[in-house]
Amino acid sequence: MSSHPHLRDRTFRRRELKVENVSAAASGQPSKQNTGTAAGQDALAVRLGDLARSLQNEVDTDAILAGMVQAAIELIPGVEEGSISVVVGRKEVGSRAASSDLPKRIDAIQMEVNEGPCLDAVYEQKTVRVADMSTEKRWPRFAERAYAAGAGSMLSFQLYVEGGNLGALNLYAKEAGAFTDESEHVGLLVAAHAAVAFAEAQKTEQLQEALTTRDLIGQAKGILMERHKITDQQAFAILTHASQNSNLKLRDVAIRLVTSGEIPSQTQH
């Protein structure tokens, strides 16, 4: 995620709008603790429908993920904080849309010790619940540090599996025993809607990256065509040769040319 202040301000405002949307959907409806009743289930269905429509109309990936986390906090019994873990190529694990510093700290611990509920939810199980972090034995290194950081309970749901791209919705509470069977039931419903939004966010992100790459390569070819009075095909051949020779992606070669006017010519180490 970009650290540019204007982008941070925009993302934060979009997150505020998502909070307002979810709160508006909940207005006049039973609290999330009442979803066990017929009326509560009907209200939950309405609120999930509102969530799905709201996220479908959103084009900013970070806002989509933030909206998913905020909806989970609003709708699932026991939840105080949340975040989303994203795994690309089954290798790179990142934490996004954290609602506060607590999930950021817990997610960082999981990545550091390479064990924990969200990693199990991503790779192995669809749902993982930690009733009491202070007595948790499945991930001893993680549990001890997570409890010290302030997590008493945790609930993780697998969101999406397509190729090498994975995700998990991570939910936290400061007290032990915060999550019940109802929490899991409602959480599965929220996660099902969130998974669709997550998939769309991934596709949108990939499309945006592809379009950006195409534009960068187009700019780079234009520079070479103007500089050397050559054809489009010849300019592209120069870029691909530079990519192979420098061991850099074609996109990175184009960025170098567009930003500095130079083409890398030596193998990068």
CSV table of C-alpha atoms in Angstrom, one decimal:
chain,number,residue,atom,x,y,z
A,1,MET,CA,0.0,0.0,0.0
A,2,SER,CA,1.3,3.4,-0.9
A,3,SER,CA,2.6,5.6,1.9
A,4,HIS,CA,1.8,8.8,0.0
A,5,PRO,CA,-0.2,11.2,2.3
A,6,HIS,CA,-2.9,12.0,-0.2
A,7,LEU,CA,-3.5,8.3,-0.9
A,8,ARG,CA,-3.6,7.6,2.8
A,9,ASP,CA,-6.2,10.4,3.3
A,10,ARG,CA,-8.3,9.1,0.5
A,11,THR,CA,-8.2,5.6,1.8
A,12,PHE,CA,-9.0,6.7,5.3
A,13,ARG,CA,-12.0,8.7,4.0
A,14,ARG,CA,-13.2,5.7,2.0
A,15,ARG,CA,-13.0,3.7,5.2
A,16,GLU,CA,-15.1,6.3,7.0
A,17,LEU,CA,-17.7,6.0,4.3
A,18,LYS,CA,-17.7,2.2,4.6
A,19,VAL,CA,-18.3,2.6,8.3
A,20,GLU,CA,-21.2,5.0,7.7
A,21,ASN,CA,-22.7,2.6,5.1
A,22,VAL,CA,-22.5,-0.4,7.3
A,23,SER,CA,-23.9,1.6,10.3
A,24,ALA,CA,-26.7,2.9,8.1
A,25,ALA,CA,-27.5,-0.6,7.1
A,26,ALA,CA,-27.7,-1.6,10.7
A,27,SER,CA,-29.8,1.4,11.7
A,28,GLY,CA,-33.0,0.3,13.4
A,29,GLN,CA,-32.0,-3.4,13.1
A,30,PRO,CA,-31.3,-5.8,16.0
A,31,SER,CA,-27.8,-5.8,17.4
A,32,LYS,CA,-25.3,-8.4,16.1
A,33,GLN,CA,-25.9,-10.4,19.3
A,34,ASN,CA,-29.5,-11.1,18.3
A,35,THR,CA,-28.9,-13.0,15.0
A,36,GLY,CA,-30.1,-16.2,16.5
A,37,THR,CA,-33.7,-15.1,16.3
A,38,ALA,CA,-35.8,-15.3,13.0
A,39,ALA,CA,-36.0,-11.5,13.0
A,40,GLY,CA,-32.3,-11.2,13.6
A,41,GLN,CA,-31.5,-13.6,10.7
A,42,ASP,CA,-33.7,-11.6,8.4
A,43,ALA,CA,-32.0,-8.4,9.5
A,44,LEU,CA,-28.6,-10.0,8.9
A,45,ALA,CA,-29.6,-11.1,5.4
A,46,VAL,CA,-30.6,-7.5,4.6
A,47,ARG,CA,-27.4,-6.1,6.0
A,48,LEU,CA,-25.3,-8.6,4.1
A,49,GLY,CA,-27.1,-7.7,0.9
A,50,ASP,CA,-26.4,-4.1,1.6
A,51,LEU,CA,-22.8,-4.9,2.2
A,52,ALA,CA,-22.5,-6.9,-1.1
A,53,ARG,CA,-24.0,-4.0,-3.1
A,54,SER,CA,-21.8,-1.4,-1.4
A,55,LEU,CA,-18.6,-3.3,-2.1
A,56,GLN,CA,-19.6,-4.1,-5.7
A,57,ASN,CA,-19.9,-0.4,-6.4
A,58,GLU,CA,-16.4,0.3,-4.9
A,59,VAL,CA,-13.4,0.6,-7.2
A,60,ASP,CA,-10.7,1.2,-4.7
A,61,THR,CA,-9.2,-2.1,-3.5
A,62,ASP,CA,-8.1,-0.9,-0.1
A,63,ALA,CA,-11.6,0.5,0.5
A,64,ILE,CA,-13.1,-2.8,-0.4
A,65,LEU,CA,-10.9,-4.7,2.0
A,66,ALA,CA,-11.5,-2.0,4.8
A,67,GLY,CA,-15.3,-2.3,4.2
A,68,MET,CA,-15.1,-6.1,4.6
A,69,VAL,CA,-13.2,-5.8,7.9
A,70,GLN,CA,-15.6,-3.1,9.2
A,71,ALA,CA,-18.6,-5.2,8.3
A,72,ALA,CA,-17.2,-8.2,10.2
A,73,ILE,CA,-16.7,-6.0,13.3
A,74,GLU,CA,-20.3,-4.7,12.9
A,75,LEU,CA,-22.0,-8.0,12.3
A,76,ILE,CA,-20.2,-10.9,14.0
A,77,PRO,CA,-20.8,-11.4,17.7
A,78,GLY,CA,-17.7,-10.9,19.9
A,79,VAL,CA,-15.5,-9.2,17.3
A,80,GLU,CA,-13.6,-6.1,18.3
A,81,GLU,CA,-10.9,-5.8,15.7
A,82,GLY,CA,-10.0,-7.3,12.3
A,83,SER,CA,-7.7,-7.5,9.4
A,84,ILE,CA,-7.1,-9.4,6.1
A,85,SER,CA,-4.1,-11.6,5.3
A,86,VAL,CA,-3.2,-11.8,1.6
A,87,VAL,CA,-0.9,-14.5,0.2
A,88,VAL,CA,0.4,-14.1,-3.3
A,89,GLY,CA,2.0,-17.1,-5.0
A,90,ARG,CA,1.7,-19.1,-1.8
A,91,LYS,CA,4.9,-17.3,-0.7
A,92,GLU,CA,4.5,-13.6,0.1
A,93,VAL,CA,2.2,-12.9,3.1
A,94,GLY,CA,0.9,-9.5,3.8
A,95,SER,CA,-1.5,-7.9,6.2
A,96,ARG,CA,-4.0,-5.3,4.9
A,97,ALA,CA,-7.0,-3.3,6.1
A,98,ALA,CA,-6.2,-3.7,9.8
A,99,SER,CA,-8.8,-1.9,12.0
A,100,SER,CA,-6.2,-0.9,14.6
A,101,ASP,CA,-2.7,-1.5,15.9
A,102,LEU,CA,-3.7,-4.8,17.6
A,103,PRO,CA,-4.3,-6.8,14.4
A,104,LYS,CA,-1.2,-5.3,12.9
A,105,ARG,CA,0.9,-6.5,15.8
A,106,ILE,CA,-0.7,-10.0,15.8
A,107,ASP,CA,-0.4,-10.4,12.0
A,108,ALA,CA,3.2,-9.3,12.2
A,109,ILE,CA,3.9,-12.0,14.9
A,110,GLN,CA,2.3,-14.7,12.7
A,111,MET,CA,4.4,-13.7,9.7
A,112,GLU,CA,7.6,-13.6,11.9
A,113,VAL,CA,7.1,-17.0,13.6
A,114,ASN,CA,5.4,-18.5,10.5
A,115,GLU,CA,2.6,-20.1,12.4
A,116,GLY,CA,-0.8,-19.1,13.7
A,117,PRO,CA,-4.6,-19.2,13.0
A,118,CYS,CA,-4.7,-17.1,9.9
A,119,LEU,CA,-2.0,-19.1,8.2
A,120,ASP,CA,-3.9,-22.3,9.0
A,121,ALA,CA,-7.1,-20.7,7.7
A,122,VAL,CA,-5.3,-19.6,4.5
A,123,TYR,CA,-3.5,-22.9,3.7
A,124,GLU,CA,-5.4,-25.7,5.5
A,125,GLN,CA,-8.7,-25.1,7.2
A,126,LYS,CA,-11.6,-22.8,6.3
A,127,THR,CA,-12.3,-21.7,9.8
A,128,VAL,CA,-10.0,-21.6,12.8
A,129,ARG,CA,-11.1,-20.5,16.3
A,130,VAL,CA,-8.8,-19.7,19.3
A,131,ALA,CA,-10.9,-19.7,22.5
A,132,ASP,CA,-8.2,-18.6,24.9
A,133,MET,CA,-4.9,-17.4,23.6
A,134,SER,CA,-3.3,-17.8,27.1
A,135,THR,CA,-3.8,-21.6,27.0
A,136,GLU,CA,-3.5,-22.2,23.2
A,137,LYS,CA,-1.1,-25.1,22.4
A,138,ARG,CA,-1.4,-25.5,18.6
A,139,TRP,CA,1.0,-22.6,17.9
A,140,PRO,CA,3.0,-22.1,21.1
A,141,ARG,CA,5.4,-19.5,19.8
A,142,PHE,CA,2.6,-17.4,18.3
A,143,ALA,CA,0.1,-17.8,21.1
A,144,GLU,CA,2.5,-16.6,23.8
A,145,ARG,CA,3.4,-13.5,22.0
A,146,ALA,CA,-0.1,-12.8,20.7
A,147,TYR,CA,-1.5,-13.0,24.2
A,148,ALA,CA,1.2,-10.6,25.5
A,149,ALA,CA,0.3,-8.2,22.7
A,150,GLY,CA,-3.3,-8.1,23.9
A,151,ALA,CA,-5.2,-10.8,22.0
A,152,GLY,CA,-7.5,-13.0,24.1
A,153,SER,CA,-9.5,-14.7,21.4
A,154,MET,CA,-9.2,-15.1,17.6
A,155,LEU,CA,-11.2,-16.3,14.7
A,156,SER,CA,-10.0,-16.7,11.1
A,157,PHE,CA,-11.9,-17.6,7.9
A,158,GLN,CA,-10.4,-18.6,4.6
A,159,LEU,CA,-11.6,-16.1,2.0
A,160,TYR,CA,-10.4,-17.1,-1.4
A,161,VAL,CA,-8.4,-19.7,-3.2
A,162,GLU,CA,-7.5,-19.3,-6.9
A,163,GLY,CA,-4.2,-20.5,-8.2
A,164,GLY,CA,-1.5,-19.2,-5.9
A,165,ASN,CA,-3.6,-16.4,-4.4
A,166,LEU,CA,-5.1,-16.9,-1.0
A,167,GLY,CA,-6.7,-14.8,1.8
A,168,ALA,CA,-8.0,-14.9,5.3
A,169,LEU,CA,-10.3,-12.7,7.4
A,170,ASN,CA,-8.8,-12.4,10.8
A,171,LEU,CA,-11.0,-11.3,13.8
A,172,TYR,CA,-9.8,-10.5,17.3
A,173,ALA,CA,-11.1,-9.9,20.8
A,174,LYS,CA,-9.2,-8.8,23.9
A,175,GLU,CA,-11.0,-11.2,26.2
A,176,ALA,CA,-10.9,-15.0,26.2
A,177,GLY,CA,-14.0,-16.9,25.2
A,178,ALA,CA,-15.4,-14.0,23.1
A,179,PHE,CA,-16.4,-16.2,20.1
A,180,THR,CA,-19.2,-18.7,20.1
A,181,ASP,CA,-20.8,-21.1,17.6
A,182,GLU,CA,-23.0,-18.2,16.6
A,183,SER,CA,-19.9,-16.1,15.9
A,184,GLU,CA,-18.7,-18.8,13.5
A,185,HIS,CA,-22.1,-19.2,11.9
A,186,VAL,CA,-22.5,-15.5,11.2
A,187,GLY,CA,-18.8,-15.2,10.4
A,188,LEU,CA,-19.1,-17.9,7.7
A,189,LEU,CA,-21.9,-15.8,6.1
A,190,VAL,CA,-19.9,-12.6,6.2
A,191,ALA,CA,-16.8,-14.4,4.9
A,192,ALA,CA,-18.8,-15.8,2.0
A,193,HIS,CA,-19.8,-12.3,0.9
A,194,ALA,CA,-16.3,-11.0,1.7
A,195,ALA,CA,-14.8,-13.7,-0.5
A,196,VAL,CA,-16.6,-12.5,-3.5
A,197,ALA,CA,-15.5,-8.9,-2.8
A,198,PHE,CA,-12.0,-10.1,-2.2
A,199,ALA,CA,-11.9,-12.0,-5.5
A,200,GLU,CA,-13.2,-8.9,-7.3
A,201,ALA,CA,-10.6,-6.8,-5.5
A,202,GLN,CA,-7.9,-9.1,-6.6
A,203,LYS,CA,-9.1,-9.0,-10.2
A,204,THR,CA,-9.4,-5.2,-10.1
A,205,GLU,CA,-5.9,-4.9,-8.7
A,206,GLN,CA,-4.4,-7.2,-11.4
A,207,LEU,CA,-6.3,-5.4,-14.1
A,208,GLN,CA,-5.1,-2.0,-12.9
A,209,GLU,CA,-1.5,-3.4,-12.7
A,210,ALA,CA,-1.8,-4.8,-16.2
A,211,LEU,CA,-3.1,-1.5,-17.6
A,212,THR,CA,-0.3,0.4,-15.8
A,213,THR,CA,2.3,-1.9,-17.2
A,214,ARG,CA,0.9,-1.6,-20.7
A,215,ASP,CA,1.0,2.2,-20.4
A,216,LEU,CA,4.5,2.2,-19.1
A,217,ILE,CA,5.7,-0.1,-21.9
A,218,GLY,CA,3.9,2.2,-24.4
A,219,GLN,CA,5.7,5.2,-23.0
A,220,ALA,CA,9.0,3.5,-23.1
A,221,LYS,CA,8.5,2.4,-26.7
A,222,GLY,CA,7.5,6.0,-27.6
A,223,ILE,CA,10.7,7.3,-26.1
A,224,LEU,CA,12.9,4.8,-28.0
A,225,MET,CA,11.0,5.4,-31.3
A,226,GLU,CA,11.5,9.2,-31.0
A,227,ARG,CA,15.1,8.9,-29.8
A,228,HIS,CA,16.3,6.4,-32.4
A,229,LYS,CA,13.7,7.0,-35.2
A,230,ILE,CA,12.7,3.3,-35.2
A,231,THR,CA,9.5,1.3,-35.4
A,232,ASP,CA,7.2,0.1,-32.6
A,233,GLN,CA,8.4,-3.5,-33.1
A,234,GLN,CA,12.1,-2.4,-33.0
A,235,ALA,CA,11.5,-0.4,-29.8
A,236,PHE,CA,9.8,-3.4,-28.2
A,237,ALA,CA,12.7,-5.6,-29.2
A,238,ILE,CA,15.2,-3.3,-27.5
A,239,LEU,CA,13.1,-3.4,-24.3
A,240,THR,CA,12.8,-7.2,-24.3
A,241,HIS,CA,16.5,-7.6,-24.9
A,242,ALA,CA,17.3,-5.2,-22.1
A,243,SER,CA,15.0,-7.1,-19.8
A,244,GLN,CA,16.7,-10.4,-20.6
A,245,ASN,CA,20.2,-8.9,-20.4
A,246,SER,CA,19.6,-7.1,-17.1
A,247,ASN,CA,17.6,-9.9,-15.4
A,248,LEU,CA,14.8,-7.3,-14.8
A,249,LYS,CA,11.1,-7.6,-15.6
A,250,LEU,CA,10.0,-5.8,-18.7
A,251,ARG,CA,7.9,-3.5,-16.5
A,252,ASP,CA,10.9,-2.5,-14.5
A,253,VAL,CA,13.0,-1.8,-17.6
A,254,ALA,CA,10.2,0.5,-18.9
A,255,ILE,CA,10.0,2.3,-15.5
A,256,ARG,CA,13.7,2.9,-15.6
A,257,LEU,CA,13.6,4.3,-19.1
A,258,VAL,CA,10.5,6.5,-18.4
A,259,THR,CA,11.9,7.9,-15.1
A,260,SER,CA,15.6,8.2,-15.9
A,261,GLY,CA,15.9,8.0,-19.6
A,262,GLU,CA,18.3,5.1,-19.3
A,263,ILE,CA,18.0,1.4,-20.2
A,264,PRO,CA,19.8,-1.1,-17.9
A,265,SER,CA,22.3,-3.1,-19.8
A,266,GLN,CA,24.1,-5.2,-17.2
A,267,THR,CA,22.9,-8.2,-15.2
A,268,GLN,CA,21.5,-7.0,-11.9
A,269,HIS,CA,22.7,-8.8,-8.7
